[in-house]
Tab-separated table of C-alpha atoms in Angstrom:
chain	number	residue	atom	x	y	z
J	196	UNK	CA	30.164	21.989	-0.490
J	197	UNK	CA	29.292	24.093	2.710
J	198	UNK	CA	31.255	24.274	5.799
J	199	UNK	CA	34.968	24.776	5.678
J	200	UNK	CA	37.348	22.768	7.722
J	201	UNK	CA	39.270	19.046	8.161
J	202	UNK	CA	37.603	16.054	7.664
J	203	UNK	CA	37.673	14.125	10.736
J	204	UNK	CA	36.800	10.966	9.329
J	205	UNK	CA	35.576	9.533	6.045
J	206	UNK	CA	32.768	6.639	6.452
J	207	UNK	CA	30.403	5.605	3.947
J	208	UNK	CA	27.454	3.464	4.163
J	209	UNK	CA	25.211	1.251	1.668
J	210	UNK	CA	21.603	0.536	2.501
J	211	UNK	CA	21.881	-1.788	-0.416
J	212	UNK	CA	24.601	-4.518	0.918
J	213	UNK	CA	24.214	-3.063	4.866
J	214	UNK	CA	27.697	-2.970	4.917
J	215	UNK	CA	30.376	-0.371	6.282
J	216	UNK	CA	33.422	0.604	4.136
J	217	UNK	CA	36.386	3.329	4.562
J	218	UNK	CA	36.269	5.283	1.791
J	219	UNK	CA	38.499	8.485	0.919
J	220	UNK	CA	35.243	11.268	0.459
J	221	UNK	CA	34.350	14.559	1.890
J	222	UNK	CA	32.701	17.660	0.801
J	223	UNK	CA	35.365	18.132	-1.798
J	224	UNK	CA	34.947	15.304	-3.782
J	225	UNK	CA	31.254	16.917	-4.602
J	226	UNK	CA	29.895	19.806	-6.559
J	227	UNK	CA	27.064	21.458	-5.427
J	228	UNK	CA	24.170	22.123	-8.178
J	229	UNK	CA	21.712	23.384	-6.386
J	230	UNK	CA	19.698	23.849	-3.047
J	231	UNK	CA	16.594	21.040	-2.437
J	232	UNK	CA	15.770	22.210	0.627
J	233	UNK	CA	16.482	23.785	4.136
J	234	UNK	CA	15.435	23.478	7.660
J	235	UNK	CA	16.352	24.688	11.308
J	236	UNK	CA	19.570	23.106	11.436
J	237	UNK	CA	20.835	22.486	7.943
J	238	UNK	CA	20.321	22.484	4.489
J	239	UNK	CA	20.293	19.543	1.254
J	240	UNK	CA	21.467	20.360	-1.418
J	241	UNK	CA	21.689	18.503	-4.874
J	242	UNK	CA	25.206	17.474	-5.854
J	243	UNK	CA	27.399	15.511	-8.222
J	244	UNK	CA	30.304	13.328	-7.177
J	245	UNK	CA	32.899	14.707	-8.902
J	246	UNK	CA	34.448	10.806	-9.797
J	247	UNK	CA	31.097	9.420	-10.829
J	248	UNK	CA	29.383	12.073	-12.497
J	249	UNK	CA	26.378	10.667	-10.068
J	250	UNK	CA	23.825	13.049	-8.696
J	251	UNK	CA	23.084	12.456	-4.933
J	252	UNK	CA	21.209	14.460	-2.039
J	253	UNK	CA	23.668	15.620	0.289
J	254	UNK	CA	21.918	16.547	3.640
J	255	UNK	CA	24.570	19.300	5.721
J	256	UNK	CA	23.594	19.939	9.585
J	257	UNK	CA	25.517	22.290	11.249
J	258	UNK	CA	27.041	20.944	14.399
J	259	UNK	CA	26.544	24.520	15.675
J	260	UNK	CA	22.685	24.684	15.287
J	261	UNK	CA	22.396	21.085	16.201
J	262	UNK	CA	24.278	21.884	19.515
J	263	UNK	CA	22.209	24.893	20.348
J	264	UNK	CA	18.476	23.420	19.329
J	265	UNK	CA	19.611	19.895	21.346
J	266	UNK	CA	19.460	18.364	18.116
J	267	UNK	CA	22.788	15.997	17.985
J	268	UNK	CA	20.866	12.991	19.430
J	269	UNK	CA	18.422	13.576	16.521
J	270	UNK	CA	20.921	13.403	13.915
J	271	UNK	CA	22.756	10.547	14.930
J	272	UNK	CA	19.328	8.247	15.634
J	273	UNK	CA	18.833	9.333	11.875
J	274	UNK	CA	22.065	8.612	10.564
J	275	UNK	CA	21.707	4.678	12.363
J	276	UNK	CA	18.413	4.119	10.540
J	277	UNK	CA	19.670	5.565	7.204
J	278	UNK	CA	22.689	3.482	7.571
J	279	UNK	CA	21.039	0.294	8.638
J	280	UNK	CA	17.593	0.289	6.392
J	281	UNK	CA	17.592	-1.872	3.849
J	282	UNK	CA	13.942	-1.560	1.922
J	283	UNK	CA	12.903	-0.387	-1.345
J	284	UNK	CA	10.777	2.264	0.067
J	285	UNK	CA	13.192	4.237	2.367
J	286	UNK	CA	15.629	6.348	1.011
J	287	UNK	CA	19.491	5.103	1.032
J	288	UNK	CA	22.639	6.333	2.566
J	289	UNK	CA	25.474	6.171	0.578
J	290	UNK	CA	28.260	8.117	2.718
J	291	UNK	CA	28.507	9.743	5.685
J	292	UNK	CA	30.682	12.029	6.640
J	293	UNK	CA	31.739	15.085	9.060
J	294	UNK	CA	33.984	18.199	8.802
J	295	UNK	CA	34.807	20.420	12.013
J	296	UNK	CA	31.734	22.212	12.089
J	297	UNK	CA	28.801	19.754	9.727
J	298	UNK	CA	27.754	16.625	9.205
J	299	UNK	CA	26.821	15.513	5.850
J	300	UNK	CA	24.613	12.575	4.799
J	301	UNK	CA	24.597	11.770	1.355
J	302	UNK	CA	21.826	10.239	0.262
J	303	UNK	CA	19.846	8.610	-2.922
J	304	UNK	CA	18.640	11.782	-5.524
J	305	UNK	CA	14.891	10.753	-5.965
J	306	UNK	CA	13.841	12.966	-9.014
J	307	UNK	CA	10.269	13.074	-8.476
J	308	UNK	CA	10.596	15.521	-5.724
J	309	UNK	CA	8.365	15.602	-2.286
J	310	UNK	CA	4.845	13.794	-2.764
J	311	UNK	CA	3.017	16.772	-1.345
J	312	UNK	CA	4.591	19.186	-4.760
J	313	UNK	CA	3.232	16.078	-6.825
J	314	UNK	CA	0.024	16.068	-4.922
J	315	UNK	CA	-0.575	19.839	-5.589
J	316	UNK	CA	0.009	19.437	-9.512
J	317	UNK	CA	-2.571	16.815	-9.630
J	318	UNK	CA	-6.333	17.936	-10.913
J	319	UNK	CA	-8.339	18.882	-7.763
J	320	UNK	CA	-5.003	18.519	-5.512
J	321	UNK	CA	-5.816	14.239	-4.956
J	322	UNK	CA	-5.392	11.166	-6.269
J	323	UNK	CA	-8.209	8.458	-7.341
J	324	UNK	CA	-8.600	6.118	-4.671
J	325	UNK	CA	-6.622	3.377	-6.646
J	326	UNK	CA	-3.819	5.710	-6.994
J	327	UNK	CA	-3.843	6.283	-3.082
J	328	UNK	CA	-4.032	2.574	-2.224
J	329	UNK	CA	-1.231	2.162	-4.358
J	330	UNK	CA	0.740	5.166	-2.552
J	331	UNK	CA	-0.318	3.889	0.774
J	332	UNK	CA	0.252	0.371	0.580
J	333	UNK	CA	4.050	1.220	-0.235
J	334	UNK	CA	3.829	3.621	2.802
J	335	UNK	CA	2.456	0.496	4.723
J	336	UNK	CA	5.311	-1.061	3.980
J	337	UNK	CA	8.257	1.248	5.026
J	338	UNK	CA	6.146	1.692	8.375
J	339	UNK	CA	5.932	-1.841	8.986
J	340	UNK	CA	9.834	-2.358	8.322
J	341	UNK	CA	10.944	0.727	10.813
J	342	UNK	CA	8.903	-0.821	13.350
J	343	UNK	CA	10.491	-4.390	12.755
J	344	UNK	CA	13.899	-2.319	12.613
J	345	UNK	CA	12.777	-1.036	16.311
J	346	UNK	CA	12.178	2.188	15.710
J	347	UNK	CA	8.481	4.456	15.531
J	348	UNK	CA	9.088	6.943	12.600
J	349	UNK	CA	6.403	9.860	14.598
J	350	UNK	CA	6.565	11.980	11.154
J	351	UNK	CA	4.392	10.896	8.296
J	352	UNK	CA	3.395	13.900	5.848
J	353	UNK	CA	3.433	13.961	2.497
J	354	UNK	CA	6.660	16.332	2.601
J	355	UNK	CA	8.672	13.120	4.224
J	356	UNK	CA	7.971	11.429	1.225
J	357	UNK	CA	9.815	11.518	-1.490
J	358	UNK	CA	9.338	9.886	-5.155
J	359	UNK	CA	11.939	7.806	-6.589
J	360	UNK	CA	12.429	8.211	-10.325
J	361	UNK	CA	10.972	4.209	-11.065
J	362	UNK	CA	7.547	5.906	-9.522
J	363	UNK	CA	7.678	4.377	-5.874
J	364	UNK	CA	7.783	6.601	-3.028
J	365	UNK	CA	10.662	6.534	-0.740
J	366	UNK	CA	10.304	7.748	3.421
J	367	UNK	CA	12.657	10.295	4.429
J	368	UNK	CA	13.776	12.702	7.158
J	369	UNK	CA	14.095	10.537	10.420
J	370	UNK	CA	15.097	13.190	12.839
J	371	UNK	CA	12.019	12.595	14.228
J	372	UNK	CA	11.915	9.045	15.163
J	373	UNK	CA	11.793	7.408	18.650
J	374	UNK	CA	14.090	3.915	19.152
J	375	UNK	CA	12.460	1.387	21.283
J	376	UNK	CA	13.920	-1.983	22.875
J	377	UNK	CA	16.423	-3.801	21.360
J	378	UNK	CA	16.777	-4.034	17.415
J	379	UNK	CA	18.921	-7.597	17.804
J	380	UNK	CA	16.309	-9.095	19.152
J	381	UNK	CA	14.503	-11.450	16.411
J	382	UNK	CA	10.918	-10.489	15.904
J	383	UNK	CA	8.025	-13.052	17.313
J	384	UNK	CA	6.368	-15.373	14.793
J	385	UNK	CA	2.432	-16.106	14.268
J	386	UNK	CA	1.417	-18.216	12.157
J	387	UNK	CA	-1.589	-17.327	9.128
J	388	UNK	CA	-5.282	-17.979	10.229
J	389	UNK	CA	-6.189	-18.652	6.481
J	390	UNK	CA	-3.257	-21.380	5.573
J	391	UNK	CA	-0.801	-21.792	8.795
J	392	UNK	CA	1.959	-19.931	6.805
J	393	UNK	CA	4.704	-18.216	9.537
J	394	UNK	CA	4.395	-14.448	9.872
J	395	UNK	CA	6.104	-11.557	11.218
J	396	UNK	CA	4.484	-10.753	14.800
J	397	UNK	CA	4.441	-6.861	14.089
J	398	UNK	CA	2.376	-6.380	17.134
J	399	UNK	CA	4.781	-8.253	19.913
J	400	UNK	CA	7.607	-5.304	18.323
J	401	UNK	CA	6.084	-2.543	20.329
J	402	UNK	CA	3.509	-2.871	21.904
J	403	UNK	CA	5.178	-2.724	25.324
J	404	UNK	CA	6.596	0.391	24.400
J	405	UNK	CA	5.644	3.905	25.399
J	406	UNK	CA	7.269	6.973	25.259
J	407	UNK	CA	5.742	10.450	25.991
J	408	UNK	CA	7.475	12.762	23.554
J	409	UNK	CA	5.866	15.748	21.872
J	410	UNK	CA	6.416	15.677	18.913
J	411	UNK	CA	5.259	15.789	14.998
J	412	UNK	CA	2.890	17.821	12.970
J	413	UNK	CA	0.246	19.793	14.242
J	414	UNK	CA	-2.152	18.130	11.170
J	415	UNK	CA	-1.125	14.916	11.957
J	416	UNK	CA	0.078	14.449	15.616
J	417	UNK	CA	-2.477	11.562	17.260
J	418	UNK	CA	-4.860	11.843	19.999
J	419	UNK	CA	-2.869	10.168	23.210
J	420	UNK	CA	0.101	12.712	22.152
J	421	UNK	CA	-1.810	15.774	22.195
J	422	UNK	CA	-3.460	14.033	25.608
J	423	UNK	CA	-0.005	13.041	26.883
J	424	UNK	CA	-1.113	9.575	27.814
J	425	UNK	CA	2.116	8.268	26.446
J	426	UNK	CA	2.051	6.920	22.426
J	427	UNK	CA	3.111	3.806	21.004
J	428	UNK	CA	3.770	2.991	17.328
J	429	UNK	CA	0.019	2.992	16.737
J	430	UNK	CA	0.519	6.871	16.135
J	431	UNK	CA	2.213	5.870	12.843
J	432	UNK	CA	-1.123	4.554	11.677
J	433	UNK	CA	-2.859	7.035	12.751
J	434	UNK	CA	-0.936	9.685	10.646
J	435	UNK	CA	-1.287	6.701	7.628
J	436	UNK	CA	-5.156	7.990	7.875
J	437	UNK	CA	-4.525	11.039	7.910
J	438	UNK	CA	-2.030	10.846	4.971
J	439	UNK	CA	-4.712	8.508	3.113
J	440	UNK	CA	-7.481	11.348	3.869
J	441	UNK	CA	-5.392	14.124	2.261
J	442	UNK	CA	-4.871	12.076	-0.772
J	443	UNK	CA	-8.392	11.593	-1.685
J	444	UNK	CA	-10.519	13.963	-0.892
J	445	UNK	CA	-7.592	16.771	-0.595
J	446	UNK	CA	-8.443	18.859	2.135
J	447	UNK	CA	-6.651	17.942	5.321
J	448	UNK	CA	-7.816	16.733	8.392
J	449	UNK	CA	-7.273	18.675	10.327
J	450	UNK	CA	-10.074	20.937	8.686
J	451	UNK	CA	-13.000	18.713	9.600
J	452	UNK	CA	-11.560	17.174	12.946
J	453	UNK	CA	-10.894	21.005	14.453
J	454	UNK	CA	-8.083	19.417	15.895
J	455	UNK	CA	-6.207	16.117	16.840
J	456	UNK	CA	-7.466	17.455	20.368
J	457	UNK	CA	-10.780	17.128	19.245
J	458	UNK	CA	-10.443	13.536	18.844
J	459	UNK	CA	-9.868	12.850	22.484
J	460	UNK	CA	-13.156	13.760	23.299
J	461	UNK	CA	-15.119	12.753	20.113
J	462	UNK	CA	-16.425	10.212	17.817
J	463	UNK	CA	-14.604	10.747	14.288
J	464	UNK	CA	-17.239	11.778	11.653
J	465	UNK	CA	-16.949	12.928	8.072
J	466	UNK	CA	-18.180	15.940	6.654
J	467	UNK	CA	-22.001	15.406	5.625
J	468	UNK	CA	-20.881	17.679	2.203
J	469	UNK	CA	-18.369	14.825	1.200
J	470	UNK	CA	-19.196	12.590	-1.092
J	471	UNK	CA	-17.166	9.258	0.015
J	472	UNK	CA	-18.169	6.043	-0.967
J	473	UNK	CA	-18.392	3.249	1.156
J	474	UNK	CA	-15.132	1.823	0.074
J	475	UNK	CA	-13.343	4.474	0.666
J	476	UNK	CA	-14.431	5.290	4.437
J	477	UNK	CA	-13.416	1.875	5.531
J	478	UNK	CA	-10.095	2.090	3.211
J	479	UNK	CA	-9.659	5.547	4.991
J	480	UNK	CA	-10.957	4.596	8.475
J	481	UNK	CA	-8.730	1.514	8.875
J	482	UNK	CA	-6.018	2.896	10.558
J	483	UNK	CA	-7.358	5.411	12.180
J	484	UNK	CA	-9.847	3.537	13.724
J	485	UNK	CA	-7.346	0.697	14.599
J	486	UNK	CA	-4.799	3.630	16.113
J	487	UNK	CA	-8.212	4.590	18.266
J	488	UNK	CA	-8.308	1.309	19.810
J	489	UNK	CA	-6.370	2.482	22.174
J	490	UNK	CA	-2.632	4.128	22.727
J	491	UNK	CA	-1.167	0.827	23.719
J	492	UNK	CA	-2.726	-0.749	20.282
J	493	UNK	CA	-1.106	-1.676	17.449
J	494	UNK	CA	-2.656	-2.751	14.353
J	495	UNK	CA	-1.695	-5.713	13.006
J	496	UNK	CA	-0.396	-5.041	9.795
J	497	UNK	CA	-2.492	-8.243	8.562
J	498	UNK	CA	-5.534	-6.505	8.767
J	499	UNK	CA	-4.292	-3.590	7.223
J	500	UNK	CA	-3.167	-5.826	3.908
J	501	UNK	CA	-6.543	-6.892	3.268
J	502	UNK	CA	-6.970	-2.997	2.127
J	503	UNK	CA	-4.003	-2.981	0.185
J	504	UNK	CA	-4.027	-6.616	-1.033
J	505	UNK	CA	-3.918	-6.426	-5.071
J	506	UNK	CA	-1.630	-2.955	-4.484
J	507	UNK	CA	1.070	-5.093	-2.413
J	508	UNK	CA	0.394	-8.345	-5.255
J	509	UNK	CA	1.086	-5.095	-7.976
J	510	UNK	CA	4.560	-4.441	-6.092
J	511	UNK	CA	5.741	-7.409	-5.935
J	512	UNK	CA	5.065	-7.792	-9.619
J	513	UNK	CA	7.073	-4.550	-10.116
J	514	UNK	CA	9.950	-5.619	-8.426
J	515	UNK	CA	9.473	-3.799	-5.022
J	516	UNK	CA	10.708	-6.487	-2.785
C-alpha cells in the first residue's frame, strides 16, 4: 500500500452491525492490485486483504494534500458517515485506518464500476424510463436515509454512484456533505393520510437548516447555491432531477438550462426537439419542481414515492431493506 510510515492506530468499522472493534490492520496487511481512481488529495486503489483473500476499495488521502487544500474536516465528516451508515444503498466501511502521513478507508469493492461508465456503454448513452425509476428510486432512498442520519449529501452525479455486484447502486464519496443539527435527536412522526400508518417526518429533519456553502458540480449545483440565498437539503432533489434527466434522454442539463444560473431567473422548459412523454416530464419534473418551491423546501419524500411506488414494492421484493 502507499505511504510509508507507523501506524498510529488500527480501527475498523462495520456499516453492517454499526459497531466499533480494535483490530490489528494497516496498509501491510493489503496488496494492492490496481488503481480505481484518483483525485486532488488521494487515490483508491483496488486491494486484497492478504488474510482473507477479499477484494476491497481502499481509499488513501494524503494528510499532506488534505492539510494544504483545507481538506481534513472533509475527510473526517466522511469517515463519520461511512462509519455510521447502515443502508443497502451506501457503500460500507470496513476499516479505517492512518499511517504518519495517509489515511486509508477501506471500503466495500462494488464490481460494477461508476454508473456514469455503465451509462455510457448503454445504446444511445440512457436507460428506458423503467430502468431509471428503478435507479432512482434506490437513489431516493440513500438520500432520504443521509438526511434522517443529519447530514445533506450536496454531490449527486452519476460518478458518486457506484454499482454493487447484486445490481443495486451504492452512494459514495461524501467529502462533500454538509452535517446539520443533531443526529441523536429522534426524527418527528406523521402519520399516513391514506390509512393513519406512523411515518418518518423527513421534512421536520432539515428544514430549519441552511448553510451557504459553494459547493458541487457545475451540471448539477441548484439555483439558491449559484444565487447564494443559502440551500437546504432540497438541493439533493434537485440534483435527483437532474440525475433522472441524464438517464433518459442522455444529454445533460445543463445543455438545455444554459446554466443552473439560468434557473434563477426562468421558468424550466424542455427542449421543443425532445420527444418526452407525459409520464416522463412529471417523473422527471418531480423533484425539481418540488426543490423550486423554494430554498427552505423540502419535499416530502411521500410524494416523491408515488413516482417510484412499484420500483420501491420491486426492492423490497429483492431484498433491499
Amino acid at each position: 500500500m502507499e505511504g510509508p510510515g507507523k501506524v498510529a492506530f488500527r480501527r475498523t468499522y462495520s456499516s453492517n452491525s454499526i459497531k466499533v472493534r480494535q483490530v490489528e490492520v494497516g496498509p501491510s496487511s493489503f496488496l494492492k492490485v490496481k488503481m480505481l481512481g484518483k483525485g486532488d488529495v488521494g487515490k483508491v486503489y483496488l486491494v486484497r486483504e492478504k488474510k482473507t483473500d477479499k477484494l476491497f476499495a481502499m481509499k488513501v488521502l494524503s494528510k499532506k494534500e488534505m492539510i494544504e487544500r483545507k481538506k481534513i474536516k472533509r475527510a473526517l465528516t466522511e469517515q463519520e458517515i461511512l462509519a455510521t451508515a447502515n443502508h443497502p444503498f451506501i457503500v460500507t466501511l470496513y476499516h479505517s485506518f492512518q499511517s504518519e502521513g495517509y489515511l486509508y478507508f477501506c471500503m466495500e469493492y462494488c464490481m460494477g464500476g461508476e454508473f456514469f461508465r455503465a451509462l455510457q456503454t448503454r445504446p444511445g448513452k440512457c436507460l428506458p424510463e423503467e430502468g431509471s425509476r428503478f435507479y432512482a428510486a434506490e437513489v431516493v432512498a440513500a438520500l432520504e436515509y443521509l438526511h434522517l442520519m443529519g447530514f445533506i449529501y450536496r454531490d449527486l452525479k452519476p460518478e458518486n454512484i457506484l454499482l454493487h455486484q447484486s445490481g443495486h447502486i451504492m452512494l459514495s464519496d461524501f467529502d462533500l456533505a454538509k452535517q446539520f443539527g443533531d443526529p441523536g435527536i429522534a426524527p418527528a412522526m406523521v402519520h399516513s393520510e391514506q390509512n393513519g400508518v406512523p411515518l418518518i417526518n423527513t421534512m421536520a429533519c432539515t428544514s430549519n437548516f441552511r448553510t451557504n456553502s459553494f459547493v458541487g458540480t457545475e451540471e448539477y449545483i441548484a439555483p439558491e447555491v449559484i444565487a447564494a440565498q443559502g440551500h437546504t437539503a432540497a438541493v439533493d432533489w434537485w440534483t435527483l432531477g437532474i440525475l433522472i434527466y441524464e438517464m433518459i434522454v442522455r444529454l445533460f442539463a445543463v445543455l438545455f438550462l444554459s446554466s443552473s444560473l439560468q434557473c434563477c431567473f426562468c421558468d424550466l422548459e424542455f427542449p421543443p426537439l425532445l420527444r418526452i412523454s407525459l409520464s416522463r416530464h412529471s417523473f422527471i419534473y418531480a423533484p425539481l419542481n418540488a426543490a423550486m418551491e423554494g430554498p427552505s423546501f423540502l419535499p416530502s419524500i411521500r410524494s416523491l414515492r408515488l413516482h417510484f411506488t412499484y420500483c420501491f414494492l420491486l426492492i423490497q421484493v429483492l431484498g433491499g431493506f
